[in-house]
JSON list of C-alpha atoms in Angstrom, two decimals:
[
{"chain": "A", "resi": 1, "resn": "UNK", "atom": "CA", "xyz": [14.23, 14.71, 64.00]},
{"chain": "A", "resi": 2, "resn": "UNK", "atom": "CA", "xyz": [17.25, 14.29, 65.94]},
{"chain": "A", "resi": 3, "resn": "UNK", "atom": "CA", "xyz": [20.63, 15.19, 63.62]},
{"chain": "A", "resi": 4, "resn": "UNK", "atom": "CA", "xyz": [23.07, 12.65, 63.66]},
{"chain": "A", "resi": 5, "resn": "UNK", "atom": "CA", "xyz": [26.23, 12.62, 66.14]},
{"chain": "A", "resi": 6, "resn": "UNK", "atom": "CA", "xyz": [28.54, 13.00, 63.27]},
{"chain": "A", "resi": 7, "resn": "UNK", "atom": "CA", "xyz": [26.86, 16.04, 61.49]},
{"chain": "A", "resi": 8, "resn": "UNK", "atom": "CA", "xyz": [26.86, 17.79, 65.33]},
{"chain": "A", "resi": 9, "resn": "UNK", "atom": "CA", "xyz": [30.57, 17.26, 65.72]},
{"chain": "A", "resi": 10, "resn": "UNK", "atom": "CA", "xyz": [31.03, 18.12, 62.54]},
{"chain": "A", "resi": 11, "resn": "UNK", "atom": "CA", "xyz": [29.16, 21.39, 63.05]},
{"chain": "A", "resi": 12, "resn": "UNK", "atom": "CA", "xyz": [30.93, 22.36, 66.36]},
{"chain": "A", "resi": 13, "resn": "UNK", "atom": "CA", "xyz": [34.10, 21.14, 64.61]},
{"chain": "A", "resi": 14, "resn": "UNK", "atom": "CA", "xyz": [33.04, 23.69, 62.17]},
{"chain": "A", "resi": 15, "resn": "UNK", "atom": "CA", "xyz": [32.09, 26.74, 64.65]},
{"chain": "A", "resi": 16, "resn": "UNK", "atom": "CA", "xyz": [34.91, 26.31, 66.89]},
{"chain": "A", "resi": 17, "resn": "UNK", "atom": "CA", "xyz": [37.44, 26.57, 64.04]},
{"chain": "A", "resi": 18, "resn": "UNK", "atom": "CA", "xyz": [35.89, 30.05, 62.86]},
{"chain": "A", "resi": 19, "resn": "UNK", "atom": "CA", "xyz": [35.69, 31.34, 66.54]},
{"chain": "A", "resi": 20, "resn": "UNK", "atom": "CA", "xyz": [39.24, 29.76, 67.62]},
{"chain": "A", "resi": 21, "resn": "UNK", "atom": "CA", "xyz": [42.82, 31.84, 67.66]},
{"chain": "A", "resi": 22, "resn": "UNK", "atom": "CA", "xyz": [45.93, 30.18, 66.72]},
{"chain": "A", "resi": 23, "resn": "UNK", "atom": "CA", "xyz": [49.23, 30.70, 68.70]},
{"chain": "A", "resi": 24, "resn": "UNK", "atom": "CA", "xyz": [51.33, 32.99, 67.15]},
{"chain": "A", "resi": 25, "resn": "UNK", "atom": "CA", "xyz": [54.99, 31.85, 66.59]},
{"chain": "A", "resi": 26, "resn": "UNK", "atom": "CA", "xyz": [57.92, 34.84, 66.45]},
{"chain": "A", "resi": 27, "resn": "UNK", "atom": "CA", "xyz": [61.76, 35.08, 67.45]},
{"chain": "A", "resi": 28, "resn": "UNK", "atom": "CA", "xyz": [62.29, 38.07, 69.97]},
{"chain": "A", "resi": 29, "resn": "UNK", "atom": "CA", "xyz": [65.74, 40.00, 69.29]},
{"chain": "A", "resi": 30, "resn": "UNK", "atom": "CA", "xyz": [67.63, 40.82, 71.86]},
{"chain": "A", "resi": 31, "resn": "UNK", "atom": "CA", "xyz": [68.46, 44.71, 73.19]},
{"chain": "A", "resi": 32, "resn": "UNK", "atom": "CA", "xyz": [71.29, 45.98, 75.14]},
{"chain": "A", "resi": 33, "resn": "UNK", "atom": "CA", "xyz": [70.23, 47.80, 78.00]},
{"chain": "A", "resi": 34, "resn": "UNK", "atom": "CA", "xyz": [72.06, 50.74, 77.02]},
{"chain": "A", "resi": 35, "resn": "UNK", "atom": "CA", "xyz": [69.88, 50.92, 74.18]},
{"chain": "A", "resi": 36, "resn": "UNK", "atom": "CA", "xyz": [66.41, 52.31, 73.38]},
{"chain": "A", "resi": 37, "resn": "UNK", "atom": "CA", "xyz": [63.26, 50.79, 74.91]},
{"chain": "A", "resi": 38, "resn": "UNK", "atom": "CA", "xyz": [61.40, 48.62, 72.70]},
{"chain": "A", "resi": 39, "resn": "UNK", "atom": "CA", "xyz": [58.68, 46.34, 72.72]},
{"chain": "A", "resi": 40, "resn": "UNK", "atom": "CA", "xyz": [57.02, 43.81, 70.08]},
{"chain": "A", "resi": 41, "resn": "UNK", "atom": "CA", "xyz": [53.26, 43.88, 70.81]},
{"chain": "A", "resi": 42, "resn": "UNK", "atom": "CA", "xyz": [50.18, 41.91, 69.57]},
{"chain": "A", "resi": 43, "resn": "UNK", "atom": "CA", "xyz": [46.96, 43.54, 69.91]},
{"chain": "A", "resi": 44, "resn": "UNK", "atom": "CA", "xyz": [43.37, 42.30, 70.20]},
{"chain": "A", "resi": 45, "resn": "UNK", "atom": "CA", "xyz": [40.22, 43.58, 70.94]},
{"chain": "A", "resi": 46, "resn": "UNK", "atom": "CA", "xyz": [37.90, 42.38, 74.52]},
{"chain": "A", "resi": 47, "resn": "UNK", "atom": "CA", "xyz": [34.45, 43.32, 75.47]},
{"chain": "A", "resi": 48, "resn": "UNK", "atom": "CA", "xyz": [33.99, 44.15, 78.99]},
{"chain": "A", "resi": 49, "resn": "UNK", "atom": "CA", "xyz": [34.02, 41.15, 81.46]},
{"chain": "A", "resi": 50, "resn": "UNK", "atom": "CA", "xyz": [35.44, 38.92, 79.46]},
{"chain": "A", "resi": 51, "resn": "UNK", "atom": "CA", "xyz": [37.41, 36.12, 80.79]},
{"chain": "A", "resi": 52, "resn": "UNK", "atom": "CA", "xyz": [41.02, 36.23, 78.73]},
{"chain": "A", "resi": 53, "resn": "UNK", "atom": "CA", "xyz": [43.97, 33.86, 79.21]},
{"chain": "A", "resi": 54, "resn": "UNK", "atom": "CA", "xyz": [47.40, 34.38, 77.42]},
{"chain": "A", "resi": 55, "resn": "UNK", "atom": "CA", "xyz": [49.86, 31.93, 77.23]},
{"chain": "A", "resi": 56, "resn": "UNK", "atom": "CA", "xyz": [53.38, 32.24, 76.75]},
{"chain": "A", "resi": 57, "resn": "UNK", "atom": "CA", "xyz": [55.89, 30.33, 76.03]},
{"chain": "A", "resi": 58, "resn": "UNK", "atom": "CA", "xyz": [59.58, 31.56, 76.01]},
{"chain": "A", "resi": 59, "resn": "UNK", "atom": "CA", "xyz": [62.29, 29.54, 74.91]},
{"chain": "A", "resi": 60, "resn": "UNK", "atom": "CA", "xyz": [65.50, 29.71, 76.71]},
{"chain": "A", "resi": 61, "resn": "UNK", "atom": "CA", "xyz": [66.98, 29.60, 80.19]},
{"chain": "A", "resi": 62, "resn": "UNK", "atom": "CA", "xyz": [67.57, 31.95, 83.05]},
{"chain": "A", "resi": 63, "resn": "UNK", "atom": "CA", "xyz": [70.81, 32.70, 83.04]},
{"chain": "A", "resi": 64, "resn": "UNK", "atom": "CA", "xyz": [71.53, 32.74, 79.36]},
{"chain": "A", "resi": 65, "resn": "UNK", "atom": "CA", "xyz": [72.16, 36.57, 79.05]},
{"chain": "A", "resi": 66, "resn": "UNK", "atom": "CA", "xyz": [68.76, 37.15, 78.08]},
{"chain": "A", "resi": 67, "resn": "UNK", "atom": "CA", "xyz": [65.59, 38.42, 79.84]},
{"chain": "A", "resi": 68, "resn": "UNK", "atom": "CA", "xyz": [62.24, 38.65, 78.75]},
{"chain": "A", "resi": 69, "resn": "UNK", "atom": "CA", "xyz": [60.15, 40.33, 80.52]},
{"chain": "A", "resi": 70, "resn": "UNK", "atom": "CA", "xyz": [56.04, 40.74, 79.39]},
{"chain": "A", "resi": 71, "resn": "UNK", "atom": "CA", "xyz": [53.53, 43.56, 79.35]},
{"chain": "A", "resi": 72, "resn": "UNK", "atom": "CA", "xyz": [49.73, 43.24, 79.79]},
{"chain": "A", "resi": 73, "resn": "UNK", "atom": "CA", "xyz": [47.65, 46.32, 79.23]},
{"chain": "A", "resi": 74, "resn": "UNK", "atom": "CA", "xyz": [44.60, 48.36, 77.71]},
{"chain": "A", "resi": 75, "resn": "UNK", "atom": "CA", "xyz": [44.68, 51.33, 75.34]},
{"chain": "A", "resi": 76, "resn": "UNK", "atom": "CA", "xyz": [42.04, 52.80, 78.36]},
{"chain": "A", "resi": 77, "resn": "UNK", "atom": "CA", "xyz": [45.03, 51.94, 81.12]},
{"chain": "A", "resi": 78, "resn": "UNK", "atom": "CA", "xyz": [44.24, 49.32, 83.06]},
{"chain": "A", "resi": 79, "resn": "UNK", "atom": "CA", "xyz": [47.19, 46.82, 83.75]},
{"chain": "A", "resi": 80, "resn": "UNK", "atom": "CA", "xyz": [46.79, 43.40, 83.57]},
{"chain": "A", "resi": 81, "resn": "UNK", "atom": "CA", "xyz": [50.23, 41.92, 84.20]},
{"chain": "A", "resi": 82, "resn": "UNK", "atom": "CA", "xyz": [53.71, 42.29, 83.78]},
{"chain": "A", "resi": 83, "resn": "UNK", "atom": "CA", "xyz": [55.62, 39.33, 84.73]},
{"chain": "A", "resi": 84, "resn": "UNK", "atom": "CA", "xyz": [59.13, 39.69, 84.68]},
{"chain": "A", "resi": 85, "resn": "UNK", "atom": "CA", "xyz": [62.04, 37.05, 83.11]},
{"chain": "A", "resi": 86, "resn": "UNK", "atom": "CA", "xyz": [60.05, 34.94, 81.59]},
{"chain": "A", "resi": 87, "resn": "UNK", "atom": "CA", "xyz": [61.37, 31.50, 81.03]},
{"chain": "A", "resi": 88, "resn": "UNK", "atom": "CA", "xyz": [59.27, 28.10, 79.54]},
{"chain": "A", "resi": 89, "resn": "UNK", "atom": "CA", "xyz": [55.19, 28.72, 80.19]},
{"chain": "A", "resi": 90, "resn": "UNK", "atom": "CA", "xyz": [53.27, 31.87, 81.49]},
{"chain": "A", "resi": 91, "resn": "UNK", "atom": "CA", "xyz": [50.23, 31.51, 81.79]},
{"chain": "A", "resi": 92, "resn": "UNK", "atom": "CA", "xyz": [47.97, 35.41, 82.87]},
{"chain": "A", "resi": 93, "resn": "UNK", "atom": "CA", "xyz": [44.28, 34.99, 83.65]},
{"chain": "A", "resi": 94, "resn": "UNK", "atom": "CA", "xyz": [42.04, 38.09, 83.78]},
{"chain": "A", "resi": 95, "resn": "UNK", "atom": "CA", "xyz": [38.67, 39.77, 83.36]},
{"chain": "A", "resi": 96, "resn": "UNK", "atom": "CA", "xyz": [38.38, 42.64, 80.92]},
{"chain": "A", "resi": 97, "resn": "UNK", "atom": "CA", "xyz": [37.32, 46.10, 83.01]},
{"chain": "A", "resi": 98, "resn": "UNK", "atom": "CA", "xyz": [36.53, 48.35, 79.14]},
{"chain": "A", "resi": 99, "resn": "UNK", "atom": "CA", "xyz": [35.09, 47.74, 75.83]},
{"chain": "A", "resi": 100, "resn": "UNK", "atom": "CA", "xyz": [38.73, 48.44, 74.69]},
{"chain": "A", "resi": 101, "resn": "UNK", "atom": "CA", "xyz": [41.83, 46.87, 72.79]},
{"chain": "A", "resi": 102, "resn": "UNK", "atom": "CA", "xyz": [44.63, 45.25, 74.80]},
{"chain": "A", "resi": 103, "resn": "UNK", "atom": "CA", "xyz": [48.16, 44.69, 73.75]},
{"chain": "A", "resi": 104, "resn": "UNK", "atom": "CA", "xyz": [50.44, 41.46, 75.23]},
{"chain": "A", "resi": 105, "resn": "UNK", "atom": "CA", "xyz": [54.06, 43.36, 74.94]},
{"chain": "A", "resi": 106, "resn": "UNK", "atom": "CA", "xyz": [57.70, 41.34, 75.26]},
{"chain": "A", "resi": 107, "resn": "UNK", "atom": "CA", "xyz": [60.74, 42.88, 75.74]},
{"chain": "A", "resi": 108, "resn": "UNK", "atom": "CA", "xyz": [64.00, 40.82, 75.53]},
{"chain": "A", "resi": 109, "resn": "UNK", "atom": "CA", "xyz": [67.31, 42.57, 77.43]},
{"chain": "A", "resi": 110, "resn": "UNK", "atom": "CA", "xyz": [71.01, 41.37, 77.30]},
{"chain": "A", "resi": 111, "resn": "UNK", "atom": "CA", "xyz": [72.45, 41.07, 80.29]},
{"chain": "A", "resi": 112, "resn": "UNK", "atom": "CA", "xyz": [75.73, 39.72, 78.82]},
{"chain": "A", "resi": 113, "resn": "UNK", "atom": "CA", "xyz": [76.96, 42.24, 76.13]},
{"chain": "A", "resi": 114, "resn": "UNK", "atom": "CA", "xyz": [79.38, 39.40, 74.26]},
{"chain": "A", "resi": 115, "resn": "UNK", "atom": "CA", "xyz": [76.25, 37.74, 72.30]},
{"chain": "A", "resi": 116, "resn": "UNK", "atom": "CA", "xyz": [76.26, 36.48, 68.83]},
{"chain": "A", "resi": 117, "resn": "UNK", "atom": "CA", "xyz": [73.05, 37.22, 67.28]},
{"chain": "A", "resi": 118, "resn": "UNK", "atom": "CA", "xyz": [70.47, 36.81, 70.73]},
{"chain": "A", "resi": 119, "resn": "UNK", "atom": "CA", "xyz": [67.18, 35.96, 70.63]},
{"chain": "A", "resi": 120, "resn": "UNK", "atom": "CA", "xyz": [64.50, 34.11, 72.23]},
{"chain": "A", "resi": 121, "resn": "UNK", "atom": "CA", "xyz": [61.26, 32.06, 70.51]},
{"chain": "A", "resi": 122, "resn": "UNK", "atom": "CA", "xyz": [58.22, 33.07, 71.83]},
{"chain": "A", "resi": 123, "resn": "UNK", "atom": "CA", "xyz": [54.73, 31.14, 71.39]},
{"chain": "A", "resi": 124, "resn": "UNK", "atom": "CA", "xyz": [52.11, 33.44, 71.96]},
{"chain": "A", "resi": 125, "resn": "UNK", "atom": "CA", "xyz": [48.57, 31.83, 72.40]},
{"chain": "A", "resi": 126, "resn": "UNK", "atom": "CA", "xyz": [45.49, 34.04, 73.61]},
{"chain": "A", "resi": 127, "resn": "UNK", "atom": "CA", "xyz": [42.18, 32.40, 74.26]},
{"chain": "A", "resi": 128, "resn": "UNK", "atom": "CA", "xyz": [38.61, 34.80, 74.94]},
{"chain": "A", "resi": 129, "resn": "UNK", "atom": "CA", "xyz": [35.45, 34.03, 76.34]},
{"chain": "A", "resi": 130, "resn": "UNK", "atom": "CA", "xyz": [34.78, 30.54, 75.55]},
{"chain": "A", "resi": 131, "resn": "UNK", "atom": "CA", "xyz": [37.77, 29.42, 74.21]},
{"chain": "A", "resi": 132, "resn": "UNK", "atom": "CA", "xyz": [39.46, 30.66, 77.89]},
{"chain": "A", "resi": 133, "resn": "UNK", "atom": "CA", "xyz": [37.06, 28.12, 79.79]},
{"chain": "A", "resi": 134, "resn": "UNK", "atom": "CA", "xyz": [38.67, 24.60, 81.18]},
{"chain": "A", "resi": 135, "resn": "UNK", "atom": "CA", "xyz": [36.05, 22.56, 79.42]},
{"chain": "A", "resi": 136, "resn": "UNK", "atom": "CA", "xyz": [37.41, 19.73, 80.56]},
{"chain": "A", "resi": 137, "resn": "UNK", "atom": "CA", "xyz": [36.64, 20.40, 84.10]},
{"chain": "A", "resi": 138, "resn": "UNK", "atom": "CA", "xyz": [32.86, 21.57, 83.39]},
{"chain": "A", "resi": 139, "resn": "UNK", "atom": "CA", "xyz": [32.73, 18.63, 81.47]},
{"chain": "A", "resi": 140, "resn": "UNK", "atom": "CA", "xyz": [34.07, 16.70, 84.55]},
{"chain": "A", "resi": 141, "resn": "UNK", "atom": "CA", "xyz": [31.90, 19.00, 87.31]},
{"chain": "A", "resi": 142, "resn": "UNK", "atom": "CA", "xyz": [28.34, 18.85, 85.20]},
{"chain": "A", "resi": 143, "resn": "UNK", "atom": "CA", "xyz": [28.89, 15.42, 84.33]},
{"chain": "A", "resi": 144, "resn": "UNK", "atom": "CA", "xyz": [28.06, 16.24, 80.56]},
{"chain": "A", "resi": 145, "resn": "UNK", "atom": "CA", "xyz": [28.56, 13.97, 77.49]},
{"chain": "A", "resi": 146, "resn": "UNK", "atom": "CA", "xyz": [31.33, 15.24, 75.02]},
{"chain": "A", "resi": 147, "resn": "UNK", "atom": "CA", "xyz": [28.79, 16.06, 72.26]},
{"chain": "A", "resi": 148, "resn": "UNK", "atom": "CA", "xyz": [26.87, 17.95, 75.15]},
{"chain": "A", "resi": 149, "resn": "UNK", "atom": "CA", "xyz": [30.49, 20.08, 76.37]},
{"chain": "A", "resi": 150, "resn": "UNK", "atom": "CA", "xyz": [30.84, 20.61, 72.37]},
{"chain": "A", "resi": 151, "resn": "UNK", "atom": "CA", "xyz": [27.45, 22.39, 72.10]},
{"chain": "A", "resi": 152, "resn": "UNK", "atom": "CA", "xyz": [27.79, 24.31, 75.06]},
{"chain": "A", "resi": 153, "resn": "UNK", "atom": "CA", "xyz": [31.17, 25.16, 74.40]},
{"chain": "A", "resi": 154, "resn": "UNK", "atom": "CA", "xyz": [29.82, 26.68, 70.33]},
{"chain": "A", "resi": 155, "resn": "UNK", "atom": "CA", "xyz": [26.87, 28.00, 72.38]},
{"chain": "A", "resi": 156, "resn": "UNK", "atom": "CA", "xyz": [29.23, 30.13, 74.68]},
{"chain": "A", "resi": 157, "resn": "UNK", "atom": "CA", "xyz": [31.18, 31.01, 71.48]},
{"chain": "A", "resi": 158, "resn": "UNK", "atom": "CA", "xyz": [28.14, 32.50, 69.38]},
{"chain": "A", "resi": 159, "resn": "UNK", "atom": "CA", "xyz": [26.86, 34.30, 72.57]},
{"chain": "A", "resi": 160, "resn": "UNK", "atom": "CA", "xyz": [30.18, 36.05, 72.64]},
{"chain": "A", "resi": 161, "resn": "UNK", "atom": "CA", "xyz": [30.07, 36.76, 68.83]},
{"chain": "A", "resi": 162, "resn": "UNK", "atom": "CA", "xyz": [26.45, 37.97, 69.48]},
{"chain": "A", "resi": 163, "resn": "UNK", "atom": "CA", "xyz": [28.06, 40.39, 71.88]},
{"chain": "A", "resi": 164, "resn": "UNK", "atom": "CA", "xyz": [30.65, 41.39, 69.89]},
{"chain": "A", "resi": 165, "resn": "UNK", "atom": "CA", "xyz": [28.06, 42.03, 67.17]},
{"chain": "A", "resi": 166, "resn": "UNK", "atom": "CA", "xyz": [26.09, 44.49, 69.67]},
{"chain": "A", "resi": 167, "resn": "UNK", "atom": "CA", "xyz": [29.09, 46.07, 70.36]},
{"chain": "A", "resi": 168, "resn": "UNK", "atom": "CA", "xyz": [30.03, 47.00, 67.01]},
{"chain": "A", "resi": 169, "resn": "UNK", "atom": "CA", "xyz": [26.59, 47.78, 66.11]},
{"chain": "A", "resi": 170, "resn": "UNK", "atom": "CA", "xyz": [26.27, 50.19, 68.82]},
{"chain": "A", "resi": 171, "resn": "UNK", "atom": "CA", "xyz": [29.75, 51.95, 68.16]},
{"chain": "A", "resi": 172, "resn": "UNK", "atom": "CA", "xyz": [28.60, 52.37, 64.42]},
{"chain": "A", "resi": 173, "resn": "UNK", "atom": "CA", "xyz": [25.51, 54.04, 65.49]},
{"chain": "A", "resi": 174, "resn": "UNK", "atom": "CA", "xyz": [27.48, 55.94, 67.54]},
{"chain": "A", "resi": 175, "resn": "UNK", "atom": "CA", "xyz": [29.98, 56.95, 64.69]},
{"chain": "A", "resi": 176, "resn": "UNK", "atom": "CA", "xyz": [26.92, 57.93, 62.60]},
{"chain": "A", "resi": 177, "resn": "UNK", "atom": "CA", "xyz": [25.26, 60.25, 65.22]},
{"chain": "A", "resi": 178, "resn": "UNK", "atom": "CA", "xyz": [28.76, 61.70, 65.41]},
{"chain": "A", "resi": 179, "resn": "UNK", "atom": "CA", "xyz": [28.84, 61.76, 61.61]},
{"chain": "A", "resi": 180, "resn": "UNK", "atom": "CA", "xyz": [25.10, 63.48, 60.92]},
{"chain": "A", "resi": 181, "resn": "UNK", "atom": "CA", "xyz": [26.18, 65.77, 63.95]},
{"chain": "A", "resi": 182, "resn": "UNK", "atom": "CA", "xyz": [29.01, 66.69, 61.87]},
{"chain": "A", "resi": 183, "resn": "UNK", "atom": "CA", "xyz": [27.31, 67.27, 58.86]},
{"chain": "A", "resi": 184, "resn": "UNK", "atom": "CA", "xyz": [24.47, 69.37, 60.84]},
{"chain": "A", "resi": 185, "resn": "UNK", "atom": "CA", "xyz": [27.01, 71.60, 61.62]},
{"chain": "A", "resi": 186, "resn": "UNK", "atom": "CA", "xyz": [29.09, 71.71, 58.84]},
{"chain": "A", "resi": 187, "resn": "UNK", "atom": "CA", "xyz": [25.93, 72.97, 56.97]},
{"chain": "A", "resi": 188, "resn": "UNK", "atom": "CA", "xyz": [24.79, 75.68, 59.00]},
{"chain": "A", "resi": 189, "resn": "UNK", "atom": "CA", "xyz": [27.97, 77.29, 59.31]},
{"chain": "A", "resi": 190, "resn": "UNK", "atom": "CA", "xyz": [28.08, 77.07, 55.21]},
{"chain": "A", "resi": 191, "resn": "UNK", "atom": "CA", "xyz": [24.46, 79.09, 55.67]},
{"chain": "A", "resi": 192, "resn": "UNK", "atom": "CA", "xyz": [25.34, 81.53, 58.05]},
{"chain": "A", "resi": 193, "resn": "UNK", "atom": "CA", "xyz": [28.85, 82.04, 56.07]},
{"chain": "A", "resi": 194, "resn": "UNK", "atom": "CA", "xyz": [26.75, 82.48, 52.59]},
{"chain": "A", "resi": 195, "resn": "UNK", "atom": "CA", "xyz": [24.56, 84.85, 54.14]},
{"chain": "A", "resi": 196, "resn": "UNK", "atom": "CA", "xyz": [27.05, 87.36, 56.06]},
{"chain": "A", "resi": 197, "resn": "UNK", "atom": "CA", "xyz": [28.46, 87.21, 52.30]},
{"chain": "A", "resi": 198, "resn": "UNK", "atom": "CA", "xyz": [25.55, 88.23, 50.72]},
{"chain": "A", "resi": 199, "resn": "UNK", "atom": "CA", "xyz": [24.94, 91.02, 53.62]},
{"chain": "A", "resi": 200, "resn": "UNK", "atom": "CA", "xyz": [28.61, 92.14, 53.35]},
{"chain": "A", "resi": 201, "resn": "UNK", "atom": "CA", "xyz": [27.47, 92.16, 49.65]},
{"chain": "A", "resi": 202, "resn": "UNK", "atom": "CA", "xyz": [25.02, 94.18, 50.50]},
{"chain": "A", "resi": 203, "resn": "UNK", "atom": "CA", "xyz": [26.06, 96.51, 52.98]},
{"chain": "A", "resi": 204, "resn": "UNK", "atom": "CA", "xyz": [29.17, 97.51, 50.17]},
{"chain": "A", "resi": 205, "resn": "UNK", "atom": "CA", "xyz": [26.66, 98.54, 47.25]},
{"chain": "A", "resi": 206, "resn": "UNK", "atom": "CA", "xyz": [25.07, 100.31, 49.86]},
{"chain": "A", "resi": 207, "resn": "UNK", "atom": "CA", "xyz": [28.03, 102.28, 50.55]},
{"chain": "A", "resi": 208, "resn": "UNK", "atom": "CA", "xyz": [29.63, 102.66, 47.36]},
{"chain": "A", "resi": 209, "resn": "UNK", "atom": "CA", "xyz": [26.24, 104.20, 45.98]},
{"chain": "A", "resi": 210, "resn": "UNK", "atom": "CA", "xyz": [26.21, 106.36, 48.86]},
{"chain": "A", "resi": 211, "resn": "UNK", "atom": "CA", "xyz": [29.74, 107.70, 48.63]},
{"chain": "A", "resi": 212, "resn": "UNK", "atom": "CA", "xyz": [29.22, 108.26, 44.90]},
{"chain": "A", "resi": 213, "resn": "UNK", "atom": "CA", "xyz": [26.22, 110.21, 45.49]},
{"chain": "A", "resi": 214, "resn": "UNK", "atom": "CA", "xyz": [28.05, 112.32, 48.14]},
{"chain": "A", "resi": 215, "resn": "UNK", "atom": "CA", "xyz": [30.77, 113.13, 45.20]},
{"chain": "A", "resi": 216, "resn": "UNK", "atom": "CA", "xyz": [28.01, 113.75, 42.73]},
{"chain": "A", "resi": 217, "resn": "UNK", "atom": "CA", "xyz": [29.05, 111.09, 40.73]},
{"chain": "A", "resi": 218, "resn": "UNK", "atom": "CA", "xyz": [25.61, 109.53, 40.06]}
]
């Protein structure tokens, strides 16, 4: 039996609201140039070949004495973008190349050093797999119904939390490999140590009878 159009929507509803990422909201202080290099970064984790858009959205105005420049990157080293004075939306589009976290850095410079407490609002909003797909425009190209784009769209999602699932299931049996490898080890250099101890053991009764025998001692 067919289940009703509400309970689907209410069931992608559902699904998508697990699986979806809110934008995160944050004020970005301002540096002087003279000063230190720093950066605030948000990190999350991609599989490989994973379609990723990040959306910024920097308050402000060029010209303001303020420039924000962003950072796109990999803890493996591939670069994904770095666009440079960021002002209103900025949109990055990219396919993951590694298994591997990346970070979305800002950095927000003075370039007038008279400023009374500078800072820029920043909406951060980063959509994966799925949730990066213009559904509107399969929707549009396939000529699907919306309760048809919804399913596909929580289909897409679950495949990617399948995949993450995999992923983490392989890197745990990887960690435990590493782990009984470990202990393996760890074991058989406890029963070599014990027995050059007991054959150092050994070898000094050995001797000790021997050298009291020499001095007619025993």
């Amino acid at each position: 039996m067919a289940l009703p159009r509400a309970l689907l929507q209410y069931i992608c509803g559902f699904v998508l609201l697990i699986a979806s990422v809110n934008a995160l909201k944050f004020d970005l202080t301002a540096r002087s140039p003279s000063d230190k290099k720093t950066e605030r970064c948000i990190r999350n984790f991609v599989a490989k070949d994973t379609l990723v858009v990040v959306t910024a959205t920097v308050g402000g105005s060029k010209g303001d004495g303020m420039v924000v420049n962003m950072h796109i990157l990999d803890n493996v080293g591939n670069e994904y973008g770095k666009p440079k004075d960021v002002v209103g939306e900025q949109r990055t589009v990219f396919t993951s190349h590694a298994d591997a976290a990346f970070d979305v850095c800002f950095e927000n410079v003075m370039t007038h050093t008279r400023m009374n407490n500078p800072s820029r609002h920043v909406e951060l909003d980063i959509d994966i797999g799925a949730d990066a797909k213009d559904w509107s425009a399969i929707q549009a190209t396939e000529k699907l119904k919306p309760v048809e784009t919804e399913l596909r769209r929580v289909e897409e999602s679950i495949a990617d939390i399948v995949r993450e699932m995999d992923y983490l299931r392989a890197r745990e049996q990887k960690l435990r490999d590493t782990n009984e490898s470990t202990n393996t080890r760890v074991k058989w250099f406890g029963i070599g140590t014990t027995m050059l101890l007991v054959a150092l053991w050994g070898w000094q009764i050995m001797y000790l009878r021997a050298y009291f025998r020499s001095k007619h001692l025993i």
